[in-house]
mmCIF file of C-alpha atoms in Angstrom:
data_model
loop_
_atom_site.group_PDB
_atom_site.id
_atom_site.type_symbol
_atom_site.label_atom_id
_atom_site.label_comp_id
_atom_site.label_asym_id
_atom_site.label_seq_id
_atom_site.Cartn_x
_atom_site.Cartn_y
_atom_site.Cartn_z
ATOM 1 C CA MET A 1 -22.144 10.863 -33.015
ATOM 2 C CA ILE A 2 -23.758 12.470 -29.954
ATOM 3 C CA LEU A 3 -23.089 9.349 -27.907
ATOM 4 C CA ALA A 4 -19.507 9.239 -29.137
ATOM 5 C CA ASN A 5 -18.969 12.891 -28.217
ATOM 6 C CA PHE A 6 -20.505 12.312 -24.790
ATOM 7 C CA ALA A 7 -18.258 9.304 -24.172
ATOM 8 C CA PHE A 8 -15.203 11.319 -25.197
ATOM 9 C CA ALA A 9 -16.191 14.183 -22.888
ATOM 10 C CA ALA A 10 -16.744 11.821 -19.983
ATOM 11 C CA THR A 11 -13.366 10.206 -20.536
ATOM 12 C CA ALA A 12 -11.657 13.598 -20.759
ATOM 13 C CA ALA A 13 -13.360 14.772 -17.584
ATOM 14 C CA ALA A 14 -12.342 11.638 -15.704
ATOM 15 C CA THR A 15 -8.760 12.125 -16.841
ATOM 16 C CA ALA A 16 -8.764 15.779 -15.811
ATOM 17 C CA LEU A 17 -9.987 14.925 -12.317
ATOM 18 C CA ALA A 18 -7.871 11.847 -11.803
ATOM 19 C CA HIS A 19 -5.090 13.214 -9.642
ATOM 20 C CA MET A 20 -4.014 14.473 -6.202
ATOM 21 C CA ALA A 21 -1.901 17.401 -5.013
ATOM 22 C CA MET A 22 -0.180 18.500 -1.813
ATOM 23 C CA VAL A 23 -1.656 21.760 -0.513
ATOM 24 C CA LYS A 24 0.047 22.047 2.903
ATOM 25 C CA PRO A 25 2.841 22.914 2.935
ATOM 26 C CA CYS A 26 2.316 25.101 -0.129
ATOM 27 C CA SER A 27 3.608 23.348 -3.235
ATOM 28 C CA ARG A 28 5.802 25.334 -5.599
ATOM 29 C CA TYR A 29 3.807 27.588 -7.947
ATOM 30 C CA THR A 30 0.461 26.647 -6.470
ATOM 31 C CA PRO A 31 -2.453 28.890 -7.503
ATOM 32 C CA ARG A 32 -3.832 28.833 -3.945
ATOM 33 C CA GLY A 33 -4.288 32.374 -2.687
ATOM 34 C CA ASP A 34 -3.011 31.662 0.835
ATOM 35 C CA CYS A 35 0.506 30.811 -0.384
ATOM 36 C CA PRO A 36 3.491 33.134 -0.984
ATOM 37 C CA PRO A 37 3.990 35.059 -4.230
ATOM 38 C CA LEU A 38 5.827 33.356 -7.062
ATOM 39 C CA PRO A 39 9.542 33.782 -7.705
ATOM 40 C CA ALA A 40 10.208 36.411 -10.348
ATOM 41 C CA GLY A 41 9.583 35.222 -13.904
ATOM 42 C CA GLN A 42 7.578 32.113 -12.928
ATOM 43 C CA GLU A 43 3.929 31.289 -13.620
ATOM 44 C CA LEU A 44 1.207 29.677 -11.542
ATOM 45 C CA ASP A 45 0.776 25.960 -12.155
ATOM 46 C CA TYR A 46 -2.857 24.948 -12.491
ATOM 47 C CA SER A 47 -1.952 21.290 -13.055
ATOM 48 C CA LEU A 48 -0.066 20.513 -9.849
ATOM 49 C CA ASN A 49 -2.255 17.445 -9.434
ATOM 50 C CA SER A 50 -0.966 15.963 -12.695
ATOM 51 C CA PRO A 51 1.846 13.400 -12.835
ATOM 52 C CA LEU A 52 5.329 14.403 -13.873
ATOM 53 C CA ASP A 53 5.986 14.292 -17.586
ATOM 54 C CA VAL A 54 8.245 11.356 -18.361
ATOM 55 C CA ASP A 55 11.191 13.666 -19.051
ATOM 56 C CA ALA A 56 10.449 16.337 -16.435
ATOM 57 C CA PRO A 57 12.917 17.200 -13.659
ATOM 58 C CA LEU A 58 12.134 16.076 -10.141
ATOM 59 C CA CYS A 59 9.792 18.556 -8.424
ATOM 60 C CA LYS A 60 8.711 19.742 -11.919
ATOM 61 C CA HIS A 61 9.552 23.322 -10.881
ATOM 62 C CA THR A 62 13.195 23.902 -10.041
ATOM 63 C CA VAL A 63 13.249 27.581 -9.040
ATOM 64 C CA PRO A 64 12.564 27.852 -5.290
ATOM 65 C CA TYR A 65 10.458 30.420 -3.515
ATOM 66 C CA ASN A 66 12.359 33.412 -2.144
ATOM 67 C CA THR A 67 11.350 32.575 1.432
ATOM 68 C CA PRO A 68 10.300 29.296 3.099
ATOM 69 C CA VAL A 69 6.590 28.498 3.161
ATOM 70 C CA GLU A 70 6.940 26.747 6.546
ATOM 71 C CA THR A 71 9.442 26.715 9.401
ATOM 72 C CA TRP A 72 9.817 23.391 11.196
ATOM 73 C CA THR A 73 12.033 22.061 13.966
ATOM 74 C CA ALA A 74 13.759 18.679 13.786
ATOM 75 C CA GLY A 75 11.707 16.193 15.781
ATOM 76 C CA GLN A 76 8.541 18.256 15.369
ATOM 77 C CA GLN A 77 5.199 16.700 14.475
ATOM 78 C CA ILE A 78 3.925 18.033 11.147
ATOM 79 C CA THR A 79 0.743 17.584 9.136
ATOM 80 C CA VAL A 80 0.735 17.311 5.340
ATOM 81 C CA LYS A 81 -2.587 17.960 3.622
ATOM 82 C CA PHE A 82 -3.902 17.117 0.162
ATOM 83 C CA ASP A 83 -6.451 18.665 -2.188
ATOM 84 C CA SER A 84 -9.986 17.355 -1.691
ATOM 85 C CA VAL A 85 -11.419 19.178 -4.728
ATOM 86 C CA ASN A 86 -11.511 17.156 -7.955
ATOM 87 C CA GLY A 87 -9.009 14.739 -6.438
ATOM 88 C CA ALA A 88 -8.881 11.100 -7.416
ATOM 89 C CA ALA A 89 -6.752 8.608 -5.582
ATOM 90 C CA HIS A 90 -6.327 5.732 -8.070
ATOM 91 C CA GLY A 91 -6.884 3.041 -5.446
ATOM 92 C CA GLY A 92 -3.939 4.186 -3.325
ATOM 93 C CA GLY A 93 -0.369 3.091 -3.881
ATOM 94 C CA HIS A 94 3.038 3.918 -2.434
ATOM 95 C CA ALA A 95 3.979 7.390 -1.195
ATOM 96 C CA GLN A 96 6.995 8.958 0.459
ATOM 97 C CA PHE A 97 7.825 12.238 2.156
ATOM 98 C CA SER A 98 11.429 13.299 1.679
ATOM 99 C CA VAL A 99 13.881 16.155 2.175
ATOM 100 C CA SER A 100 16.654 17.537 0.021
ATOM 101 C CA TYR A 101 19.414 19.924 1.075
ATOM 102 C CA ASP A 102 21.042 20.290 -2.362
ATOM 103 C CA GLY A 103 18.254 21.971 -4.280
ATOM 104 C CA GLY A 104 16.330 18.830 -5.175
ATOM 105 C CA LYS A 105 19.095 16.597 -6.501
ATOM 106 C CA THR A 106 19.239 14.127 -3.591
ATOM 107 C CA PHE A 107 16.197 13.210 -1.507
ATOM 108 C CA ALA A 108 16.234 11.249 1.760
ATOM 109 C CA VAL A 109 12.967 9.791 3.052
ATOM 110 C CA VAL A 110 11.595 11.006 6.377
ATOM 111 C CA HIS A 111 8.249 9.162 6.267
ATOM 112 C CA GLU A 112 6.418 6.787 3.954
ATOM 113 C CA VAL A 113 2.919 5.405 3.494
ATOM 114 C CA LEU A 114 3.130 2.235 1.445
ATOM 115 C CA LYS A 115 0.346 0.302 -0.275
ATOM 116 C CA HIS A 116 -2.698 2.380 0.707
ATOM 117 C CA ILE A 117 -1.946 6.112 0.503
ATOM 118 C CA PHE A 118 -5.259 8.083 0.739
ATOM 119 C CA PHE A 119 -7.116 5.003 2.002
ATOM 120 C CA ASN A 120 -7.497 2.934 5.155
ATOM 121 C CA GLY A 121 -6.899 -0.327 3.308
ATOM 122 C CA PRO A 122 -7.233 -1.941 -0.142
ATOM 123 C CA SER A 123 -9.539 -0.012 -2.468
ATOM 124 C CA THR A 124 -10.507 0.321 -6.107
ATOM 125 C CA SER A 125 -12.014 3.744 -5.516
ATOM 126 C CA ASN A 126 -10.989 7.089 -6.944
ATOM 127 C CA THR A 127 -12.486 8.875 -3.936
ATOM 128 C CA PRO A 128 -9.856 9.422 -1.218
ATOM 129 C CA GLU A 129 -10.674 8.525 2.368
ATOM 130 C CA VAL A 130 -7.602 10.149 3.942
ATOM 131 C CA LEU A 131 -6.512 13.676 3.013
ATOM 132 C CA SER A 132 -3.926 14.457 5.680
ATOM 133 C CA TYR A 133 -0.999 12.690 7.292
ATOM 134 C CA THR A 134 0.577 13.655 10.600
ATOM 135 C CA PHE A 135 4.026 12.363 11.468
ATOM 136 C CA ARG A 136 7.125 13.364 13.374
ATOM 137 C CA LEU A 137 10.190 14.631 11.560
ATOM 138 C CA PRO A 138 13.438 12.863 12.411
ATOM 139 C CA SER A 139 15.163 14.526 15.362
ATOM 140 C CA ASN A 140 18.525 14.499 13.574
ATOM 141 C CA LEU A 141 17.672 16.751 10.629
ATOM 142 C CA PRO A 142 20.191 19.586 10.133
ATOM 143 C CA SER A 143 19.331 23.271 9.942
ATOM 144 C CA SER A 144 18.760 25.027 6.641
ATOM 145 C CA LYS A 145 16.511 27.739 5.252
ATOM 146 C CA LYS A 146 16.604 26.053 1.842
ATOM 147 C CA VAL A 147 15.210 22.568 2.404
ATOM 148 C CA VAL A 148 13.110 21.049 -0.384
ATOM 149 C CA PHE A 149 10.319 18.964 1.124
ATOM 150 C CA ALA A 150 8.767 16.489 -1.311
ATOM 151 C CA TRP A 151 5.728 14.258 -1.513
ATOM 152 C CA SER A 152 5.978 11.518 -4.139
ATOM 153 C CA TRP A 153 3.445 8.867 -5.154
ATOM 154 C CA VAL A 154 3.180 5.813 -7.405
ATOM 155 C CA ASN A 155 -0.513 5.093 -8.018
ATOM 156 C CA ALA A 156 -1.961 1.604 -7.633
ATOM 157 C CA ILE A 157 -4.495 1.774 -10.465
ATOM 158 C CA GLY A 158 -4.403 3.448 -13.866
ATOM 159 C CA ASN A 159 -1.711 4.667 -16.222
ATOM 160 C CA ARG A 160 1.785 4.136 -14.888
ATOM 161 C CA GLU A 161 2.680 7.538 -13.511
ATOM 162 C CA PHE A 162 4.828 9.313 -10.935
ATOM 163 C CA TYR A 163 3.426 12.189 -8.917
ATOM 164 C CA MET A 164 5.575 14.688 -7.044
ATOM 165 C CA ASN A 165 5.016 18.051 -5.399
ATOM 166 C CA CYS A 166 7.737 20.053 -3.657
ATOM 167 C CA ALA A 167 7.687 22.808 -1.051
ATOM 168 C CA ASP A 168 10.420 25.140 0.148
ATOM 169 C CA VAL A 169 10.759 24.969 3.935
ATOM 170 C CA GLU A 170 13.118 25.936 6.706
ATOM 171 C CA ILE A 171 14.214 23.315 9.233
ATOM 172 C CA LYS A 172 15.894 24.132 12.521
ATOM 173 C CA GLY A 173 18.071 21.370 13.907
ATOM 174 C CA THR A 174 21.396 20.619 15.534
ATOM 175 C CA SER A 175 22.777 17.751 13.442
ATOM 176 C CA SER A 176 25.309 18.254 10.662
ATOM 177 C CA SER A 177 23.651 15.742 8.299
ATOM 178 C CA TYR A 178 20.807 13.252 7.948
ATOM 179 C CA SER A 179 20.950 9.740 6.502
ATOM 180 C CA GLY A 180 17.875 7.901 5.263
ATOM 181 C CA LYS A 181 16.531 5.812 2.432
ATOM 182 C CA GLN A 182 16.824 7.354 -1.003
ATOM 183 C CA MET A 183 13.471 8.448 -2.395
ATOM 184 C CA VAL A 184 12.102 5.985 -4.952
ATOM 185 C CA VAL A 185 11.504 7.380 -8.432
ATOM 186 C CA ALA A 186 9.591 5.283 -10.957
ATOM 187 C CA ASN A 187 7.570 5.395 -14.171
ATOM 188 C CA ILE A 188 9.512 8.244 -15.788
ATOM 189 C CA ASN A 189 12.441 8.097 -18.198
ATOM 190 C CA GLY A 190 15.602 6.612 -16.738
ATOM 191 C CA TYR A 191 13.878 4.918 -13.802
ATOM 192 C CA PRO A 192 12.167 1.548 -13.199
ATOM 193 C CA THR A 193 8.527 0.969 -14.074
ATOM 194 C CA ILE A 194 6.196 -0.190 -11.324
ATOM 195 C CA PRO A 195 3.257 -1.949 -13.016
ATOM 196 C CA SER A 196 -0.396 -1.593 -12.111
ATOM 197 C CA PHE A 197 -1.012 -3.370 -8.799
ATOM 198 C CA ASN A 198 -4.013 -5.403 -10.005
ATOM 199 C CA GLY A 199 -4.966 -5.994 -6.373
ATOM 200 C CA ASN A 200 -1.447 -6.961 -5.277
ATOM 201 C CA TYR A 201 -0.310 -4.137 -3.014
ATOM 202 C CA ASP A 202 3.151 -5.660 -2.650
ATOM 203 C CA THR A 203 3.815 -4.602 -6.252
ATOM 204 C CA GLY A 204 6.989 -2.542 -6.413
ATOM 205 C CA LEU A 205 7.712 -2.815 -2.699
ATOM 206 C CA ASP A 206 11.139 -4.304 -3.367
ATOM 207 C CA LEU A 207 12.268 -0.920 -4.715
ATOM 208 C CA TYR A 208 11.242 0.735 -1.471
ATOM 209 C CA ARG A 209 12.600 -1.933 0.856
ATOM 210 C CA ASN A 210 15.916 -2.205 -0.962
ATOM 211 C CA ALA A 211 16.522 1.501 -1.516
ATOM 212 C CA LYS A 212 20.050 2.531 -0.634
ATOM 213 C CA ASN A 213 20.779 4.980 2.138
ATOM 214 C CA VAL A 214 21.835 8.506 1.227
ATOM 215 C CA THR A 215 23.164 11.354 3.353
ATOM 216 C CA VAL A 216 21.880 14.892 2.941
ATOM 217 C CA LYS A 217 23.335 18.015 4.514
ATOM 218 C CA PRO A 218 23.421 21.771 3.995
ATOM 219 C CA SER A 219 25.998 23.158 1.647
ATOM 220 C CA SER A 220 28.958 24.667 3.479
#
């Protein structure tokens, strides 16, 4: 019985630690003390590193912050950082960084890291090697104080899940709209399932390569 209880506890602990979360820019409802106060009536989310429930809305939290957590300029180089405490990277997988100008209904990709997110190559490890990504925003992003910036991830190893954190940002630009690949959503209700990679990091890539283009723009 003692051994059984120990095994159960170890499994539960591994499950509790088996996730990642975006910490910069500040994800919606993060408990981190260096982020803005919550919108009225909302509660801190202590499970931001958990996957979306299969019937959850995109972003999980749909009420935006009252003010942007970051102000960026189109064409600017930005750095996105991830939690290094209790994080587990499930052998990598496919990740995208996307923007929405309609409150999180339509997301267009601005950057992606396919196959080996959190690693420098193939891995079966849960310990991430890479915890930040620096890339340049497209120069033709339009201006808005109500842009939803999203990180999304399909893990290579483990239960078939979809991870997504969102941040409310301001972008300053001169274009009227931006067109890019539609963000891939998988492993939740109503969307395709990407199976465990089992060492084949091309798994699911067709969904990313064949994603249709979408156009996002501020509401008039």
